[in-house]
Amino acid sequence: MNRRNLLLRGDLKIGIWGVGHIGYSTMCHFAERGVSIVGFDIDVEKAAAVNRGESAIFAMDYWLGFSPGYLFKSGQARVTTDWEEMMDPEISVHFICIPTERHGQPWL
């Protein structure tokens, strides 16, 4: 069976590093389609709020076209602050959604 089908069946998960604008919207996009998502962020308060179903970004539900809170309340998607959870072998796809620039220049 291919990776897409394994993700859609719930046998594999997607990991999202960083739950800002890009990471949060990516989590919501895939979770709404039935994929199990684990997000990581260093901000403990943001992680807790998102897991309670509160949007991390102002007016994101308007931009997404749906209110994503139910995805987090149901457990379809969740955010952790423990990077070791992201090493779960079931997380077979990783999206890196963290800032990579400072002042318009690559931040290495």
PDB file of C-alpha atoms in Angstrom:
ATOM      1  CA  MET A   1       0.000   0.000   0.000  1.00  0.00           C
ATOM      2  CA  ASN A   2       1.353   3.454  -0.819  1.00  0.00           C
ATOM      3  CA  ARG A   3       2.124   6.171   1.755  1.00  0.00           C
ATOM      4  CA  ARG A   4      -0.906   8.272   0.769  1.00  0.00           C
ATOM      5  CA  ASN A   5      -3.298   5.436   1.548  1.00  0.00           C
ATOM      6  CA  LEU A   6      -1.498   4.636   4.805  1.00  0.00           C
ATOM      7  CA  LEU A   7      -1.843   8.284   5.856  1.00  0.00           C
ATOM      8  CA  LEU A   8      -5.533   8.390   4.946  1.00  0.00           C
ATOM      9  CA  ARG A   9      -6.202   5.101   6.799  1.00  0.00           C
ATOM     10  CA  GLY A  10      -4.523   6.440   9.939  1.00  0.00           C
ATOM     11  CA  ASP A  11      -1.660   3.945   9.867  1.00  0.00           C
ATOM     12  CA  LEU A  12       0.861   6.772   9.435  1.00  0.00           C
ATOM     13  CA  LYS A  13       0.927  10.395  10.591  1.00  0.00           C
ATOM     14  CA  ILE A  14       2.256  13.732   9.411  1.00  0.00           C
ATOM     15  CA  GLY A  15       4.511  15.810  11.665  1.00  0.00           C
ATOM     16  CA  ILE A  16       4.511  19.604  11.443  1.00  0.00           C
ATOM     17  CA  TRP A  17       7.455  21.497  12.975  1.00  0.00           C
ATOM     18  CA  GLY A  18       6.235  24.980  13.891  1.00  0.00           C
ATOM     19  CA  VAL A  19       2.609  25.982  14.394  1.00  0.00           C
ATOM     20  CA  GLY A  20       2.606  29.525  13.026  1.00  0.00           C
ATOM     21  CA  HIS A  21       0.685  30.648   9.936  1.00  0.00           C
ATOM     22  CA  ILE A  22       2.156  28.016   7.604  1.00  0.00           C
ATOM     23  CA  GLY A  23       2.337  25.123  10.068  1.00  0.00           C
ATOM     24  CA  TYR A  24      -1.117  25.663  11.550  1.00  0.00           C
ATOM     25  CA  SER A  25      -2.822  25.954   8.170  1.00  0.00           C
ATOM     26  CA  THR A  26      -0.946  22.869   6.915  1.00  0.00           C
ATOM     27  CA  MET A  27      -2.082  20.910   9.982  1.00  0.00           C
ATOM     28  CA  CYS A  28      -5.694  21.939   9.415  1.00  0.00           C
ATOM     29  CA  HIS A  29      -5.595  21.142   5.696  1.00  0.00           C
ATOM     30  CA  PHE A  30      -4.405  17.559   6.150  1.00  0.00           C
ATOM     31  CA  ALA A  31      -6.382  16.860   9.345  1.00  0.00           C
ATOM     32  CA  GLU A  32      -9.630  17.896   7.673  1.00  0.00           C
ATOM     33  CA  ARG A  33      -8.926  15.277   5.024  1.00  0.00           C
ATOM     34  CA  GLY A  34      -8.600  12.582   7.684  1.00  0.00           C
ATOM     35  CA  VAL A  35      -4.840  12.439   8.213  1.00  0.00           C
ATOM     36  CA  SER A  36      -3.571  12.188  11.803  1.00  0.00           C
ATOM     37  CA  ILE A  37      -1.331  15.154  12.563  1.00  0.00           C
ATOM     38  CA  VAL A  38       1.197  15.884  15.300  1.00  0.00           C
ATOM     39  CA  GLY A  39       2.510  19.425  15.449  1.00  0.00           C
ATOM     40  CA  PHE A  40       5.465  20.722  17.435  1.00  0.00           C
ATOM     41  CA  ASP A  41       6.007  24.209  18.796  1.00  0.00           C
ATOM     42  CA  ILE A  42       8.271  25.642  21.491  1.00  0.00           C
ATOM     43  CA  ASP A  43       5.506  27.964  22.731  1.00  0.00           C
ATOM     44  CA  VAL A  44       3.766  26.104  25.575  1.00  0.00           C
ATOM     45  CA  GLU A  45       0.828  28.530  25.719  1.00  0.00           C
ATOM     46  CA  LYS A  46       0.225  28.322  21.967  1.00  0.00           C
ATOM     47  CA  ALA A  47       0.319  24.514  22.052  1.00  0.00           C
ATOM     48  CA  ALA A  48      -2.191  24.385  24.911  1.00  0.00           C
ATOM     49  CA  ALA A  49      -4.538  26.868  23.210  1.00  0.00           C
ATOM     50  CA  VAL A  50      -4.475  25.014  19.895  1.00  0.00           C
ATOM     51  CA  ASN A  51      -5.116  21.686  21.640  1.00  0.00           C
ATOM     52  CA  ARG A  52      -8.175  23.272  23.287  1.00  0.00           C
ATOM     53  CA  GLY A  53      -9.464  24.077  19.803  1.00  0.00           C
ATOM     54  CA  GLU A  54      -8.558  27.769  19.850  1.00  0.00           C
ATOM     55  CA  SER A  55      -7.188  29.115  16.583  1.00  0.00           C
ATOM     56  CA  ALA A  56      -3.540  30.120  16.754  1.00  0.00           C
ATOM     57  CA  ILE A  57      -3.987  32.755  14.054  1.00  0.00           C
ATOM     58  CA  PHE A  58      -6.552  35.570  13.908  1.00  0.00           C
ATOM     59  CA  ALA A  59      -9.266  34.936  11.274  1.00  0.00           C
ATOM     60  CA  MET A  60      -7.706  31.628  10.194  1.00  0.00           C
ATOM     61  CA  ASP A  61     -11.150  30.014  10.024  1.00  0.00           C
ATOM     62  CA  TYR A  62     -12.132  32.614   7.426  1.00  0.00           C
ATOM     63  CA  TRP A  63      -8.985  31.945   5.402  1.00  0.00           C
ATOM     64  CA  LEU A  64      -9.374  28.149   5.654  1.00  0.00           C
ATOM     65  CA  GLY A  65     -13.090  28.238   4.908  1.00  0.00           C
ATOM     66  CA  PHE A  66     -13.980  26.229   8.027  1.00  0.00           C
ATOM     67  CA  SER A  67     -13.513  26.385  11.796  1.00  0.00           C
ATOM     68  CA  PRO A  68     -10.703  23.937  12.623  1.00  0.00           C
ATOM     69  CA  GLY A  69     -11.217  23.719  16.393  1.00  0.00           C
ATOM     70  CA  TYR A  70     -13.018  20.379  16.159  1.00  0.00           C
ATOM     71  CA  LEU A  71      -9.934  18.780  14.571  1.00  0.00           C
ATOM     72  CA  PHE A  72      -7.958  19.406  17.749  1.00  0.00           C
ATOM     73  CA  LYS A  73     -10.779  18.681  20.195  1.00  0.00           C
ATOM     74  CA  SER A  74     -11.332  15.303  18.510  1.00  0.00           C
ATOM     75  CA  GLY A  75      -7.635  14.385  18.572  1.00  0.00           C
ATOM     76  CA  GLN A  76      -7.307  14.239  14.776  1.00  0.00           C
ATOM     77  CA  ALA A  77      -4.587  16.863  15.199  1.00  0.00           C
ATOM     78  CA  ARG A  78      -2.615  17.853  18.268  1.00  0.00           C
ATOM     79  CA  VAL A  79       0.368  19.984  19.209  1.00  0.00           C
ATOM     80  CA  THR A  80       3.214  18.980  21.503  1.00  0.00           C
ATOM     81  CA  THR A  81       6.141  20.875  22.983  1.00  0.00           C
ATOM     82  CA  ASP A  82       8.188  17.683  23.354  1.00  0.00           C
ATOM     83  CA  TRP A  83      10.350  17.277  20.250  1.00  0.00           C
ATOM     84  CA  GLU A  84      10.963  13.607  21.083  1.00  0.00           C
ATOM     85  CA  GLU A  85       7.308  12.854  20.283  1.00  0.00           C
ATOM     86  CA  MET A  86       8.113  13.893  16.718  1.00  0.00           C
ATOM     87  CA  MET A  87      10.494  10.918  16.448  1.00  0.00           C
ATOM     88  CA  ASP A  88       7.554   8.477  16.497  1.00  0.00           C
ATOM     89  CA  PRO A  89       8.129   6.050  13.591  1.00  0.00           C
ATOM     90  CA  GLU A  90       4.447   6.422  12.624  1.00  0.00           C
ATOM     91  CA  ILE A  91       5.211  10.033  11.664  1.00  0.00           C
ATOM     92  CA  SER A  92       6.432   9.284   8.167  1.00  0.00           C
ATOM     93  CA  VAL A  93       6.175  12.758   6.627  1.00  0.00           C
ATOM     94  CA  HIS A  94       7.632  15.904   8.209  1.00  0.00           C
ATOM     95  CA  PHE A  95       6.935  19.509   7.226  1.00  0.00           C
ATOM     96  CA  ILE A  96       9.403  22.093   8.543  1.00  0.00           C
ATOM     97  CA  CYS A  97       7.458  25.339   9.009  1.00  0.00           C
ATOM     98  CA  ILE A  98       9.836  27.487  11.028  1.00  0.00           C
ATOM     99  CA  PRO A  99      11.319  30.916  10.250  1.00  0.00           C
ATOM    100  CA  THR A 100      14.361  30.620   8.009  1.00  0.00           C
ATOM    101  CA  GLU A 101      15.072  34.293   7.355  1.00  0.00           C
ATOM    102  CA  ARG A 102      16.114  37.288   9.387  1.00  0.00           C
ATOM    103  CA  HIS A 103      15.921  40.723   7.852  1.00  0.00           C
ATOM    104  CA  GLY A 104      15.344  39.219   4.393  1.00  0.00           C
ATOM    105  CA  GLN A 105      18.474  37.054   4.558  1.00  0.00           C
ATOM    106  CA  PRO A 106      18.820  33.307   5.177  1.00  0.00           C
ATOM    107  CA  TRP A 107      19.155  32.559   8.891  1.00  0.00           C
ATOM    108  CA  LEU A 108      21.488  29.596   9.216  1.00  0.00           C
TER     109      LEU A 108
END
